mmCIF file of C-alpha atoms in Angstrom:
data_model
loop_
_atom_site.group_PDB
_atom_site.id
_atom_site.type_symbol
_atom_site.label_atom_id
_atom_site.label_comp_id
_atom_site.label_asym_id
_atom_site.label_seq_id
_atom_site.Cartn_x
_atom_site.Cartn_y
_atom_site.Cartn_z
ATOM 1 C CA UNK A 1 120.817 97.120 63.569
ATOM 2 C CA UNK A 2 119.372 94.031 65.184
ATOM 3 C CA UNK A 3 115.660 93.992 65.866
ATOM 4 C CA UNK A 4 116.554 92.034 68.950
ATOM 5 C CA UNK A 5 118.083 95.112 70.602
ATOM 6 C CA UNK A 6 114.606 96.555 71.170
ATOM 7 C CA UNK A 7 114.092 95.148 74.619
ATOM 8 C CA UNK A 8 110.981 96.991 75.731
ATOM 9 C CA UNK A 9 108.266 94.683 76.932
ATOM 10 C CA UNK A 10 105.567 94.707 74.278
ATOM 11 C CA UNK A 11 102.881 93.987 76.848
ATOM 12 C CA UNK A 12 103.387 97.425 78.436
ATOM 13 C CA UNK A 13 100.579 99.767 77.558
ATOM 14 C CA UNK A 14 98.333 96.918 76.465
ATOM 15 C CA UNK A 15 95.318 95.792 78.412
ATOM 16 C CA UNK A 16 96.323 92.972 80.711
ATOM 17 C CA UNK A 17 94.858 89.554 79.920
ATOM 18 C CA UNK A 18 91.744 88.612 81.824
ATOM 19 C CA UNK A 19 91.711 85.622 84.174
ATOM 20 C CA UNK A 20 89.152 82.935 83.353
ATOM 21 C CA UNK A 21 87.377 82.473 86.684
ATOM 22 C CA UNK A 22 85.982 79.020 85.785
ATOM 23 C CA UNK A 23 89.503 77.674 85.245
ATOM 24 C CA UNK A 24 90.952 79.459 88.276
ATOM 25 C CA UNK A 25 88.240 78.013 90.542
ATOM 26 C CA UNK A 26 88.962 74.521 89.191
ATOM 27 C CA UNK A 27 92.719 74.909 89.682
ATOM 28 C CA UNK A 28 92.203 76.412 93.127
ATOM 29 C CA UNK A 29 90.371 73.308 94.284
ATOM 30 C CA UNK A 30 92.706 70.757 92.679
ATOM 31 C CA UNK A 31 96.077 72.360 93.338
ATOM 32 C CA UNK A 32 95.343 73.412 96.900
ATOM 33 C CA UNK A 33 94.797 69.694 97.540
ATOM 34 C CA UNK A 34 97.856 68.536 95.565
ATOM 35 C CA UNK A 35 100.373 71.276 96.384
ATOM 36 C CA UNK A 36 99.118 72.691 99.690
ATOM 37 C CA UNK A 37 100.471 76.123 100.675
ATOM 38 C CA UNK A 38 102.859 76.184 97.690
ATOM 39 C CA UNK A 39 99.904 76.709 95.342
ATOM 40 C CA UNK A 40 99.340 80.250 96.631
ATOM 41 C CA UNK A 41 102.766 81.497 95.491
ATOM 42 C CA UNK A 42 102.562 79.519 92.212
ATOM 43 C CA UNK A 43 99.112 80.975 91.527
ATOM 44 C CA UNK A 44 100.408 84.518 92.093
ATOM 45 C CA UNK A 45 102.956 84.030 89.295
ATOM 46 C CA UNK A 46 100.647 82.221 86.863
ATOM 47 C CA UNK A 47 97.897 84.835 87.166
ATOM 48 C CA UNK A 48 100.198 87.841 86.672
ATOM 49 C CA UNK A 49 101.730 87.748 83.149
ATOM 50 C CA UNK A 50 103.607 91.023 83.659
ATOM 51 C CA UNK A 51 106.058 89.183 85.934
ATOM 52 C CA UNK A 52 106.737 86.400 83.408
ATOM 53 C CA UNK A 53 110.215 85.984 81.978
ATOM 54 C CA UNK A 54 111.254 84.693 78.567
ATOM 55 C CA UNK A 55 114.424 82.855 77.657
ATOM 56 C CA UNK A 56 116.300 83.465 74.413
ATOM 57 C CA UNK A 57 117.439 80.300 72.634
ATOM 58 C CA UNK A 58 120.027 81.319 70.037
ATOM 59 C CA UNK A 59 119.949 79.657 66.642
ATOM 60 C CA UNK A 60 123.360 78.158 65.828
ATOM 61 C CA UNK A 61 122.473 78.142 62.119
ATOM 62 C CA UNK A 62 122.584 81.963 61.902
ATOM 63 C CA UNK A 63 125.268 84.528 62.704
ATOM 64 C CA UNK A 64 124.335 85.560 66.254
ATOM 65 C CA UNK A 65 127.700 86.860 67.536
ATOM 66 C CA UNK A 66 126.489 90.476 67.678
ATOM 67 C CA UNK A 67 123.359 89.460 69.569
ATOM 68 C CA UNK A 68 125.291 87.158 71.900
ATOM 69 C CA UNK A 69 127.750 89.931 72.762
ATOM 70 C CA UNK A 70 124.899 92.339 73.478
ATOM 71 C CA UNK A 71 122.918 90.099 75.842
ATOM 72 C CA UNK A 72 125.218 90.369 78.904
ATOM 73 C CA UNK A 73 125.061 94.169 78.597
ATOM 74 C CA UNK A 74 121.275 93.888 78.893
ATOM 75 C CA UNK A 75 121.424 91.802 82.070
ATOM 76 C CA UNK A 76 121.198 88.362 80.441
ATOM 77 C CA UNK A 77 123.290 85.379 81.460
ATOM 78 C CA UNK A 78 123.462 81.704 80.382
ATOM 79 C CA UNK A 79 120.459 79.744 81.625
ATOM 80 C CA UNK A 80 122.354 76.530 82.295
ATOM 81 C CA UNK A 81 125.615 75.875 84.201
ATOM 82 C CA UNK A 82 128.457 73.918 82.643
ATOM 83 C CA UNK A 83 128.152 71.421 85.505
ATOM 84 C CA UNK A 84 125.090 69.873 83.830
ATOM 85 C CA UNK A 85 125.494 66.172 82.953
ATOM 86 C CA UNK A 86 124.595 67.048 79.343
ATOM 87 C CA UNK A 87 125.043 70.525 77.858
ATOM 88 C CA UNK A 88 126.359 70.725 74.288
ATOM 89 C CA UNK A 89 128.403 73.875 73.623
ATOM 90 C CA UNK A 90 126.168 74.568 70.629
ATOM 91 C CA UNK A 91 123.055 74.979 72.826
ATOM 92 C CA UNK A 92 123.043 78.619 73.919
ATOM 93 C CA UNK A 93 120.177 79.937 75.988
ATOM 94 C CA UNK A 94 120.111 83.242 77.879
ATOM 95 C CA UNK A 95 117.861 84.491 80.651
ATOM 96 C CA UNK A 96 117.578 87.439 83.011
ATOM 97 C CA UNK A 97 115.770 87.822 86.313
ATOM 98 C CA UNK A 98 113.770 90.882 85.257
ATOM 99 C CA UNK A 99 110.435 90.320 83.518
ATOM 100 C CA UNK A 100 109.999 91.251 79.874
ATOM 101 C CA UNK A 101 110.800 89.817 76.486
ATOM 102 C CA UNK A 102 112.428 90.484 73.157
ATOM 103 C CA UNK A 103 110.067 91.126 70.257
ATOM 104 C CA UNK A 104 109.378 87.866 68.454
ATOM 105 C CA UNK A 105 110.866 87.706 64.964
ATOM 106 C CA UNK A 106 108.387 87.214 62.133
ATOM 107 C CA UNK A 107 108.564 84.234 59.789
ATOM 108 C CA UNK A 108 110.183 85.238 56.495
ATOM 109 C CA UNK A 109 110.502 82.768 53.663
ATOM 110 C CA UNK A 110 114.151 82.028 52.917
ATOM 111 C CA UNK A 111 115.464 83.816 56.016
ATOM 112 C CA UNK A 112 116.330 82.052 59.262
ATOM 113 C CA UNK A 113 115.412 83.516 62.632
ATOM 114 C CA UNK A 114 118.221 84.325 65.056
ATOM 115 C CA UNK A 115 116.489 83.218 68.227
ATOM 116 C CA UNK A 116 113.478 81.439 69.694
ATOM 117 C CA UNK A 117 111.628 82.888 72.699
ATOM 118 C CA UNK A 118 110.464 80.275 75.177
ATOM 119 C CA UNK A 119 109.901 79.291 78.776
ATOM 120 C CA UNK A 120 113.377 78.169 79.871
ATOM 121 C CA UNK A 121 111.891 75.095 81.580
ATOM 122 C CA UNK A 122 110.909 73.836 78.102
ATOM 123 C CA UNK A 123 114.560 72.983 77.486
ATOM 124 C CA UNK A 124 114.822 70.613 80.458
ATOM 125 C CA UNK A 125 113.143 67.701 78.597
ATOM 126 C CA UNK A 126 115.645 68.188 75.743
ATOM 127 C CA UNK A 127 118.590 68.225 78.156
ATOM 128 C CA UNK A 128 117.223 65.108 79.879
ATOM 129 C CA UNK A 129 116.963 63.299 76.512
ATOM 130 C CA UNK A 130 120.731 63.703 75.885
ATOM 131 C CA UNK A 131 120.628 63.340 72.095
ATOM 132 C CA UNK A 132 123.983 62.562 70.471
ATOM 133 C CA UNK A 133 125.127 62.878 66.861
ATOM 134 C CA UNK A 134 123.902 60.068 64.627
ATOM 135 C CA UNK A 135 121.109 58.832 66.915
ATOM 136 C CA UNK A 136 117.660 58.221 65.465
ATOM 137 C CA UNK A 137 115.204 60.506 67.235
ATOM 138 C CA UNK A 138 111.410 60.770 67.365
ATOM 139 C CA UNK A 139 109.630 63.880 68.641
ATOM 140 C CA UNK A 140 106.185 62.311 68.999
ATOM 141 C CA UNK A 141 104.054 65.425 69.660
ATOM 142 C CA UNK A 142 106.333 68.032 68.139
ATOM 143 C CA UNK A 143 104.248 71.210 67.589
ATOM 144 C CA UNK A 144 104.826 74.076 67.878
ATOM 145 C CA UNK A 145 108.426 72.944 67.306
ATOM 146 C CA UNK A 146 110.520 74.618 70.002
ATOM 147 C CA UNK A 147 111.849 71.347 71.400
ATOM 148 C CA UNK A 148 112.578 70.023 67.904
ATOM 149 C CA UNK A 149 114.593 73.165 67.187
ATOM 150 C CA UNK A 150 116.379 72.775 70.545
ATOM 151 C CA UNK A 151 117.280 69.141 69.789
ATOM 152 C CA UNK A 152 118.896 70.301 66.548
ATOM 153 C CA UNK A 153 120.868 72.922 68.462
ATOM 154 C CA UNK A 154 122.319 70.052 70.533
ATOM 155 C CA UNK A 155 123.181 67.420 67.932
ATOM 156 C CA UNK A 156 122.715 66.141 64.386
ATOM 157 C CA UNK A 157 120.451 63.079 64.601
ATOM 158 C CA UNK A 158 120.886 60.282 62.067
ATOM 159 C CA UNK A 159 117.156 60.343 61.367
ATOM 160 C CA UNK A 160 114.900 62.948 62.928
ATOM 161 C CA UNK A 161 111.171 62.271 62.860
ATOM 162 C CA UNK A 162 108.923 65.155 63.985
ATOM 163 C CA UNK A 163 105.292 64.155 64.301
ATOM 164 C CA UNK A 164 102.158 66.195 64.990
ATOM 165 C CA UNK A 165 98.687 64.704 64.589
ATOM 166 C CA UNK A 166 96.670 67.940 64.643
ATOM 167 C CA UNK A 167 96.518 69.549 61.194
ATOM 168 C CA UNK A 168 96.729 73.189 62.293
ATOM 169 C CA UNK A 169 99.531 72.494 64.767
ATOM 170 C CA UNK A 170 101.360 70.434 62.128
ATOM 171 C CA UNK A 171 101.449 73.470 59.828
ATOM 172 C CA UNK A 172 102.760 75.516 62.757
ATOM 173 C CA UNK A 173 105.492 72.916 63.337
ATOM 174 C CA UNK A 174 106.506 72.996 59.664
ATOM 175 C CA UNK A 175 106.758 76.792 59.707
ATOM 176 C CA UNK A 176 108.882 76.714 62.887
ATOM 177 C CA UNK A 177 111.307 74.217 61.352
ATOM 178 C CA UNK A 178 111.541 76.329 58.176
ATOM 179 C CA UNK A 179 112.212 79.435 60.285
ATOM 180 C CA UNK A 180 115.187 77.980 62.151
ATOM 181 C CA UNK A 181 116.743 75.128 60.186
ATOM 182 C CA UNK A 182 118.695 75.522 56.903
ATOM 183 C CA UNK A 183 117.600 73.678 53.754
ATOM 184 C CA UNK A 184 120.194 70.896 53.603
ATOM 185 C CA UNK A 185 119.277 69.831 57.140
ATOM 186 C CA UNK A 186 115.521 70.258 56.639
ATOM 187 C CA UNK A 187 115.722 67.611 53.936
ATOM 188 C CA UNK A 188 116.886 65.108 56.570
ATOM 189 C CA UNK A 189 113.906 65.825 58.860
ATOM 190 C CA UNK A 190 110.739 63.798 58.401
ATOM 191 C CA UNK A 191 107.596 65.721 59.387
ATOM 192 C CA UNK A 192 104.434 63.613 59.640
ATOM 193 C CA UNK A 193 100.810 63.911 60.814
ATOM 194 C CA UNK A 194 100.450 60.367 62.148
ATOM 195 C CA UNK A 195 98.336 59.311 65.112
ATOM 196 C CA UNK A 196 100.945 59.267 67.870
ATOM 197 C CA UNK A 197 99.229 56.365 69.628
ATOM 198 C CA UNK A 198 99.815 54.210 66.511
ATOM 199 C CA UNK A 199 103.430 55.096 65.670
ATOM 200 C CA UNK A 200 104.868 52.366 67.895
ATOM 201 C CA UNK A 201 102.983 49.686 65.962
ATOM 202 C CA UNK A 202 103.857 51.203 62.581
ATOM 203 C CA UNK A 203 107.534 51.904 63.378
ATOM 204 C CA UNK A 204 108.580 49.393 66.047
ATOM 205 C CA UNK A 205 112.044 49.667 67.621
ATOM 206 C CA UNK A 206 113.289 52.288 65.147
ATOM 207 C CA UNK A 207 114.502 55.024 67.494
ATOM 208 C CA UNK A 208 117.321 55.532 69.999
ATOM 209 C CA UNK A 209 115.592 58.482 71.692
ATOM 210 C CA UNK A 210 111.921 59.484 71.899
ATOM 211 C CA UNK A 211 110.492 62.712 73.282
ATOM 212 C CA UNK A 212 106.835 62.655 74.333
ATOM 213 C CA UNK A 213 105.914 66.275 75.041
ATOM 214 C CA UNK A 214 102.326 65.246 75.550
ATOM 215 C CA UNK A 215 99.095 67.170 74.983
ATOM 216 C CA UNK A 216 98.127 68.350 78.466
ATOM 217 C CA UNK A 217 96.269 70.905 80.535
ATOM 218 C CA UNK A 218 98.353 73.952 79.690
ATOM 219 C CA UNK A 219 97.978 75.722 83.029
ATOM 220 C CA UNK A 220 99.386 79.082 81.887
ATOM 221 C CA UNK A 221 97.222 79.481 78.787
ATOM 222 C CA UNK A 222 94.070 77.869 80.210
ATOM 223 C CA UNK A 223 93.962 80.480 82.973
ATOM 224 C CA UNK A 224 93.464 83.144 80.309
ATOM 225 C CA UNK A 225 90.834 81.385 78.175
ATOM 226 C CA UNK A 226 88.708 84.174 76.710
ATOM 227 C CA UNK A 227 85.890 81.804 75.741
ATOM 228 C CA UNK A 228 84.156 80.510 78.888
ATOM 229 C CA UNK A 229 82.348 77.768 76.979
ATOM 230 C CA UNK A 230 85.643 76.526 75.526
ATOM 231 C CA UNK A 231 87.246 76.690 78.977
ATOM 232 C CA UNK A 232 84.402 74.677 80.517
ATOM 233 C CA UNK A 233 84.669 72.082 77.749
ATOM 234 C CA UNK A 234 88.437 71.846 78.279
ATOM 235 C CA UNK A 235 87.918 71.163 81.978
ATOM 236 C CA UNK A 236 85.430 68.373 81.175
ATOM 237 C CA UNK A 237 87.773 66.827 78.597
ATOM 238 C CA UNK A 238 90.699 67.178 80.999
ATOM 239 C CA UNK A 239 89.752 63.884 82.648
ATOM 240 C CA UNK A 240 90.457 62.043 79.379
ATOM 241 C CA UNK A 241 93.955 63.448 78.889
ATOM 242 C CA UNK A 242 95.733 60.970 81.176
ATOM 243 C CA UNK A 243 94.346 58.083 79.099
ATOM 244 C CA UNK A 244 95.690 59.673 75.887
ATOM 245 C CA UNK A 245 99.045 60.371 77.553
ATOM 246 C CA UNK A 246 99.307 56.742 78.662
ATOM 247 C CA UNK A 247 98.555 55.529 75.109
ATOM 248 C CA UNK A 248 101.164 57.897 73.659
ATOM 249 C CA UNK A 249 103.752 56.592 76.116
ATOM 250 C CA UNK A 250 102.922 52.971 75.281
ATOM 251 C CA UNK A 251 103.359 53.795 71.599
ATOM 252 C CA UNK A 252 106.658 55.590 72.271
ATOM 253 C CA UNK A 253 108.011 52.595 74.172
ATOM 254 C CA UNK A 254 107.182 50.301 71.238
ATOM 255 C CA UNK A 255 108.983 52.718 68.888
ATOM 256 C CA UNK A 256 112.134 52.653 71.055
ATOM 257 C CA UNK A 257 114.997 50.268 70.435
ATOM 258 C CA UNK A 258 116.097 48.183 73.431
ATOM 259 C CA UNK A 259 118.554 50.328 75.377
ATOM 260 C CA UNK A 260 116.902 53.505 74.082
ATOM 261 C CA UNK A 261 115.684 56.357 76.278
ATOM 262 C CA UNK A 262 112.392 58.188 76.496
ATOM 263 C CA UNK A 263 111.541 61.539 78.065
ATOM 264 C CA UNK A 264 107.958 62.427 78.949
ATOM 265 C CA UNK A 265 107.018 66.048 79.615
ATOM 266 C CA UNK A 266 103.983 68.250 80.184
ATOM 267 C CA UNK A 267 103.410 71.917 81.066
ATOM 268 C CA UNK A 268 100.841 71.211 83.771
ATOM 269 C CA UNK A 269 101.014 70.847 87.547
ATOM 270 C CA UNK A 270 98.370 68.114 87.466
ATOM 271 C CA UNK A 271 99.451 64.932 89.252
ATOM 272 C CA UNK A 272 96.951 62.899 87.199
ATOM 273 C CA UNK A 273 98.795 63.872 83.993
ATOM 274 C CA UNK A 274 102.281 63.629 85.455
ATOM 275 C CA UNK A 275 103.393 61.183 88.156
ATOM 276 C CA UNK A 276 100.223 59.090 87.922
ATOM 277 C CA UNK A 277 100.742 58.441 84.191
ATOM 278 C CA UNK A 278 104.414 57.522 84.670
ATOM 279 C CA UNK A 279 103.612 55.240 87.613
ATOM 280 C CA UNK A 280 100.963 53.483 85.539
ATOM 281 C CA UNK A 281 103.491 52.931 82.739
ATOM 282 C CA UNK A 282 106.117 51.591 85.136
ATOM 283 C CA UNK A 283 103.571 49.233 86.696
ATOM 284 C CA UNK A 284 102.198 47.947 83.390
ATOM 285 C CA UNK A 285 105.259 47.811 81.107
ATOM 286 C CA UNK A 286 107.913 45.321 82.183
ATOM 287 C CA UNK A 287 110.405 46.495 79.533
ATOM 288 C CA UNK A 288 110.994 50.012 80.920
ATOM 289 C CA UNK A 289 112.914 51.227 83.944
ATOM 290 C CA UNK A 290 113.186 54.715 85.499
ATOM 291 C CA UNK A 291 116.314 56.807 84.885
ATOM 292 C CA UNK A 292 117.677 59.084 87.601
ATOM 293 C CA UNK A 293 117.620 62.771 86.512
ATOM 294 C CA UNK A 294 118.187 64.260 89.962
ATOM 295 C CA UNK A 295 121.716 65.410 89.031
ATOM 296 C CA UNK A 296 120.287 67.560 86.249
ATOM 297 C CA UNK A 297 117.750 69.078 88.649
ATOM 298 C CA UNK A 298 120.469 69.744 91.220
ATOM 299 C CA UNK A 299 122.673 71.467 88.620
ATOM 300 C CA UNK A 300 119.954 73.947 87.581
ATOM 301 C CA UNK A 301 118.445 74.547 91.021
ATOM 302 C CA UNK A 302 119.780 78.106 91.176
ATOM 303 C CA UNK A 303 117.561 79.188 88.284
ATOM 304 C CA UNK A 304 114.637 76.760 88.646
ATOM 305 C CA UNK A 305 112.395 75.939 91.615
ATOM 306 C CA UNK A 306 111.306 72.294 91.960
ATOM 307 C CA UNK A 307 108.573 70.536 93.906
ATOM 308 C CA UNK A 308 110.208 68.559 96.703
ATOM 309 C CA UNK A 309 109.436 64.908 97.362
ATOM 310 C CA UNK A 310 109.537 63.799 93.713
ATOM 311 C CA UNK A 311 111.122 60.478 92.723
ATOM 312 C CA UNK A 312 114.598 60.480 91.182
ATOM 313 C CA UNK A 313 113.360 59.833 87.643
ATOM 314 C CA UNK A 314 111.040 62.880 87.627
ATOM 315 C CA UNK A 315 110.921 66.589 88.396
ATOM 316 C CA UNK A 316 108.296 69.324 88.458
ATOM 317 C CA UNK A 317 109.324 72.940 87.878
ATOM 318 C CA UNK A 318 107.236 75.355 89.952
ATOM 319 C CA UNK A 319 106.983 79.032 88.972
ATOM 320 C CA UNK A 320 107.962 81.384 91.774
ATOM 321 C CA UNK A 321 108.781 85.097 91.924
ATOM 322 C CA UNK A 322 112.163 85.772 90.333
ATOM 323 C CA UNK A 323 112.270 82.225 88.927
ATOM 324 C CA UNK A 324 108.998 82.130 87.034
ATOM 325 C CA UNK A 325 109.818 79.149 84.769
ATOM 326 C CA UNK A 326 107.329 76.316 84.462
ATOM 327 C CA UNK A 327 105.107 74.555 85.132
ATOM 328 C CA UNK A 328 107.113 71.763 83.516
ATOM 329 C CA UNK A 329 107.030 68.099 84.419
ATOM 330 C CA UNK A 330 109.853 65.863 83.158
ATOM 331 C CA UNK A 331 110.330 62.108 83.587
ATOM 332 C CA UNK A 332 112.889 59.789 81.975
ATOM 333 C CA UNK A 333 112.602 56.068 81.228
ATOM 334 C CA UNK A 334 114.825 53.502 79.538
ATOM 335 C CA UNK A 335 113.794 50.473 77.495
ATOM 336 C CA UNK A 336 115.520 47.283 78.607
#
């Protein structure tokens, strides 16, 4: 009997997480200015975890037929329409409108997990990257590893380099890869702990595709910081993040081959870490051009809500009731 058939929401009966008022006050001020009236409905979703939804990304390296047949009976349906510009048949992700989640499967040495639970918006950067078999791929800030796993659901890269600078997060990344990817393929994946801002100088023009899922203000988790001192420190350090993100992007561009593509993503609503960083890159790097991803956004607009008024090379997923995915910012660039 599959563990995955136990669909009761584990959060029921548990004490609900407490909002960190320091963070909420900060967000209230910033996002009311940046998003206007939209912030109120976004805030209502972000501050109420019981309404959150979780997508189920199936692992093609395990036998998931029984699970896949069961999901529609439980109200799940495919997250992405076939009309997407890029949607490999091997990438299978299911969602449902009702809140709740499957129990997460525990890591067991020598046994692959059947599925990965995630925010469905996390797959949009992977779909925007459009990795094809044989391409050399760099996941610059890869922990905890969900997007790396998703890339391998889509295609078999020629060389796949997963990098994570932080030691603790690097161990988390390694465990995720071991939990989802079989041994023969793991041997073809290079996992490193390099400084992401230096990779471009150390490995110039080596990759066809680069994903920069940058360290950012994680709006969902920051709102529930249990340590007020840590939360206050995060908010102070927040101002430095855009500088780091810019340096990571510069490094990623150097690591790209001419003609290669780069996708930048964050899980924050913050304009300073999103559009402002991309605009700075476009204004300071003459060898990159924006890539239109509006067709992808249009194709998934039934399941995802987007901020209007964005440029064609970027999108921002806004959580709303019934479609609680995000925040997720995605932008795509090409090296000329």
